[in-house]
mmCIF file of C-alpha atoms in Angstrom:
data_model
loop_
_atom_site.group_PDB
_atom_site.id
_atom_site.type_symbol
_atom_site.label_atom_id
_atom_site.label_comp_id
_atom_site.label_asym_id
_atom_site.label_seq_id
_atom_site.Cartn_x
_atom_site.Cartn_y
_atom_site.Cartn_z
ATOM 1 C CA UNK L 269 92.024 94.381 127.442
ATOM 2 C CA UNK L 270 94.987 91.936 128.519
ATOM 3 C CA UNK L 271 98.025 91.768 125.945
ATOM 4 C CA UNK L 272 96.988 89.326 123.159
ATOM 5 C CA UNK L 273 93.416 88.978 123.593
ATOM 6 C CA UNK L 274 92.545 91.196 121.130
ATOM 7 C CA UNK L 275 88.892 90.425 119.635
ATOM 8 C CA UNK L 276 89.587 88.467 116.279
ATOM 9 C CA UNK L 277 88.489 91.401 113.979
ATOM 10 C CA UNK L 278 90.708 93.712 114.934
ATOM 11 C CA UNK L 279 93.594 90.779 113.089
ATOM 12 C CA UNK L 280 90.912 89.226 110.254
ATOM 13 C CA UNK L 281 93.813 87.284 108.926
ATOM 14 C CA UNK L 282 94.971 85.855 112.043
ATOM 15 C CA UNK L 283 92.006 83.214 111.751
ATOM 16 C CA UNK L 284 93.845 81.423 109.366
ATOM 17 C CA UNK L 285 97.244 80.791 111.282
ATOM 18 C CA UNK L 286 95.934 78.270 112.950
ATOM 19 C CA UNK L 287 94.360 76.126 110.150
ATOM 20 C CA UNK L 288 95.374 73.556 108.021
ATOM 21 C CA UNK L 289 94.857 74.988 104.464
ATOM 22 C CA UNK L 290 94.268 73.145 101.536
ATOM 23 C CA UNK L 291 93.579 73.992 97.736
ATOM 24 C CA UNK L 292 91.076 73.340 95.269
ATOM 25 C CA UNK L 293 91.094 72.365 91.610
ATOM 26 C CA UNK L 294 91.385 75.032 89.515
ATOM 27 C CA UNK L 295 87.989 76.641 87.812
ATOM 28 C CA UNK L 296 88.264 78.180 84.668
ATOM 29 C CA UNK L 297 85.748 80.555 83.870
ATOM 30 C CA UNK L 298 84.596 81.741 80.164
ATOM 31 C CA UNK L 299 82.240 84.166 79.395
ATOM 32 C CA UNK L 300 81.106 84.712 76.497
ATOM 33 C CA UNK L 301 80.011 88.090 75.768
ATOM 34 C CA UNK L 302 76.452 89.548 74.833
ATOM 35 C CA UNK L 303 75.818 90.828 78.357
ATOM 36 C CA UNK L 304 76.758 86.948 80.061
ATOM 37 C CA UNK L 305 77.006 87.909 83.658
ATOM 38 C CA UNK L 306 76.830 86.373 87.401
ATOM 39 C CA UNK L 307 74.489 87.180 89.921
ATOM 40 C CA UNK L 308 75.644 88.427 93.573
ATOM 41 C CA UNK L 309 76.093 85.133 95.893
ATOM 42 C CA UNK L 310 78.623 84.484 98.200
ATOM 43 C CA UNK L 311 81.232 81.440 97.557
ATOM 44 C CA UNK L 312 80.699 79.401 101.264
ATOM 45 C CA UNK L 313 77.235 80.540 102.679
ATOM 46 C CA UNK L 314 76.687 77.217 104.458
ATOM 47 C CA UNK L 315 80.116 76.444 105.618
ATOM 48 C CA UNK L 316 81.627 74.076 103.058
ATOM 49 C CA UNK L 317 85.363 74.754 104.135
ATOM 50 C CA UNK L 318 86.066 77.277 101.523
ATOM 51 C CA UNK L 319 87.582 80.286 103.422
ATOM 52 C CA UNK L 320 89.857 82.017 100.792
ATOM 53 C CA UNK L 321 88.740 82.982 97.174
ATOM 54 C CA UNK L 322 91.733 83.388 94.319
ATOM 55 C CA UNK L 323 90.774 84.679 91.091
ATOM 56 C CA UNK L 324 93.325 84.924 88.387
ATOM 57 C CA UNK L 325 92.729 87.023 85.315
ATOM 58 C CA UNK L 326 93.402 86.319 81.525
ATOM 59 C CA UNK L 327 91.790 89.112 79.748
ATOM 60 C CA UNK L 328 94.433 90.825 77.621
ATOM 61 C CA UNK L 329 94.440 94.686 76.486
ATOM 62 C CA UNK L 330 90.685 94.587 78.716
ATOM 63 C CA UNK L 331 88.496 97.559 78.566
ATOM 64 C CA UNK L 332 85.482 97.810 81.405
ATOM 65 C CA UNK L 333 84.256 100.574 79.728
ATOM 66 C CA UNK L 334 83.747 98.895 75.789
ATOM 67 C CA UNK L 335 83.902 95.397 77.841
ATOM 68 C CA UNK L 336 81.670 95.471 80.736
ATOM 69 C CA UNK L 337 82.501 92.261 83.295
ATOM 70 C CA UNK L 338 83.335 94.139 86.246
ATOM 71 C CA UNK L 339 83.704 92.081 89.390
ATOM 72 C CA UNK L 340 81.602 94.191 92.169
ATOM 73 C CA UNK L 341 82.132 93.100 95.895
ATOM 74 C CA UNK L 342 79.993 94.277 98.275
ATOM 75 C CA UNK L 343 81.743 93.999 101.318
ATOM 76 C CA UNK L 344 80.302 93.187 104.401
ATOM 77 C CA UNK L 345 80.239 96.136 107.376
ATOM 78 C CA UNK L 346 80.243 99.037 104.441
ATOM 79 C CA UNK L 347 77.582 101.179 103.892
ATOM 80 C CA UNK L 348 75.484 100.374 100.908
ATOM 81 C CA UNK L 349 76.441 102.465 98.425
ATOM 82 C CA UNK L 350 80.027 101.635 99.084
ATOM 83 C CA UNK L 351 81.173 98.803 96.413
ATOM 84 C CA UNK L 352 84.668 97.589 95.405
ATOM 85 C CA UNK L 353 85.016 97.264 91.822
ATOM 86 C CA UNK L 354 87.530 95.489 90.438
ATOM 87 C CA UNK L 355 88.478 95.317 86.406
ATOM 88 C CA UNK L 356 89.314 91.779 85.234
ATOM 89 C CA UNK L 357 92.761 92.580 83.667
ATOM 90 C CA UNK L 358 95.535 90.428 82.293
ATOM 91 C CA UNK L 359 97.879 89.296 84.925
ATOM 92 C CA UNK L 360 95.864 90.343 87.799
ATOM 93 C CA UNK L 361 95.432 88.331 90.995
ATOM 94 C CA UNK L 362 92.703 88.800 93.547
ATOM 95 C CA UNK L 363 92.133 87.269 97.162
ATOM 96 C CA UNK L 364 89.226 87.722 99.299
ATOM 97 C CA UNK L 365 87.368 85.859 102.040
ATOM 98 C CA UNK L 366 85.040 83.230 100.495
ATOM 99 C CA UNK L 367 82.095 83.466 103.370
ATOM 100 C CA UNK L 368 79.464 86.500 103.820
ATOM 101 C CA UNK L 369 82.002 89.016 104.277
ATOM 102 C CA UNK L 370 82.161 89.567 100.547
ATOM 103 C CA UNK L 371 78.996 89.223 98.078
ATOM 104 C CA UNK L 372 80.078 89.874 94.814
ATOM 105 C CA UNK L 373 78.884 89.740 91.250
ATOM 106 C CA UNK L 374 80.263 89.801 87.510
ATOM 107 C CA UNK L 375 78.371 92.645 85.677
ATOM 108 C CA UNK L 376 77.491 92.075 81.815
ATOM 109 C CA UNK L 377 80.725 91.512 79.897
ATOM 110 C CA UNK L 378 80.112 91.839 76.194
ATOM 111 C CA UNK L 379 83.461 90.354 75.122
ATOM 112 C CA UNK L 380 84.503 87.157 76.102
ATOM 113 C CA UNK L 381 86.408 86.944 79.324
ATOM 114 C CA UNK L 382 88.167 84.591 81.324
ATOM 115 C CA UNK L 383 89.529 83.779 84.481
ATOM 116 C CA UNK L 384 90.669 81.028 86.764
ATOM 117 C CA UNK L 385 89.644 80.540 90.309
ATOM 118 C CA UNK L 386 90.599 78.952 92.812
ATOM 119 C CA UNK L 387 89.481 78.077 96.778
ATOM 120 C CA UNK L 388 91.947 77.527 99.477
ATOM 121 C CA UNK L 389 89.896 75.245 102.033
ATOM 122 C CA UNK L 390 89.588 75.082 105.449
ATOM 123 C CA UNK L 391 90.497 71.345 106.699
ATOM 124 C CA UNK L 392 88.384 71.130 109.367
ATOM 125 C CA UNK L 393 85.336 73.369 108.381
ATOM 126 C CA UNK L 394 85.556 70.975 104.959
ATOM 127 C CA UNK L 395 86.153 67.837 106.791
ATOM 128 C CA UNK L 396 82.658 69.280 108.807
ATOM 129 C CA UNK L 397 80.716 69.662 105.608
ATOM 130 C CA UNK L 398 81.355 66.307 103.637
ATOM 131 C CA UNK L 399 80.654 64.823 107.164
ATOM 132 C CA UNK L 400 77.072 66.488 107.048
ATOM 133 C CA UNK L 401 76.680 65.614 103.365
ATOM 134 C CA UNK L 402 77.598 62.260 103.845
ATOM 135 C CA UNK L 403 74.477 62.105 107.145
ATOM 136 C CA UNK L 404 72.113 63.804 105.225
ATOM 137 C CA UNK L 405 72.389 61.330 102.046
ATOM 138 C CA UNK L 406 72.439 58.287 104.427
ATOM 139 C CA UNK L 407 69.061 59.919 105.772
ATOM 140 C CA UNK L 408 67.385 60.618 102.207
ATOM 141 C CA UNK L 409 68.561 56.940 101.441
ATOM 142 C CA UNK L 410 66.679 55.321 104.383
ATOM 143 C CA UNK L 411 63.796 57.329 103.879
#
């Protein structure tokens, strides 16, 4: 293969070098305890610019084993019984792709725990979507 034509995912981050990145409002997160919980989804599975998932962490002196509220990725390309598991403690700071490379879930937490995410966007791929959302409601309105 000619010098710098590697295939794309043998660099995964050089995708982004190229892109005009932009960031989202903050979400803070809460939950509350008694086995609250999020199901495995993916961030962007329809291509709504999101490309980069931040998650911030808040929980202070956090225990996953008393605590529960593991996040569990389930990234895409490893075998099935191959899981990252990540503990939601204070001061930590996660990044991972926001498309179908990386289901993930929040297992029951029975204490309440927080955290604060955030998307870094894709200009184009977002400019993309709210130009589809914007056609399909003019559609459903002249219908």
């Amino acid at each position: 293969m000619p010098e710098g034509k590697e295939p794309l995912a043998l660099h995964p981050f050089k995708r982004t070098a190229h892109l005009e990145i932009h960031l989202t409002n903050a979400m803070v997160a809460c939950y509350p305890g008694l086995g609250s919980h999020y199901v495995k989804h993916v961030d962007n599975p329809n291509r709504d610019g999101r490309c980069i998932t931040a998650i911030y962490y808040l929980n202070l002196n956090w225990d996953v084993r008393t605590s529960g509220g593991l996040l569990r990725i389930f990234p895409e390309g490893w075998r099935e019984d191959k899981v990252a598991d990540i503990e939601p403690l204070f001061d930590r700071l996660l990044f991972f792709w926001s498309d179908r490379r990386n289901p993930h879930e929040v297992q029951p937490a029975y204490h309440t725990r927080y955290a604060i995410t955030l998307w870094y966007f894709d200009a184009v791929e977002r400019e993309e979507a709210l130009t589809r959302y914007e056609r399909e409601n003019v559609e459903y309105e002249i219908d």
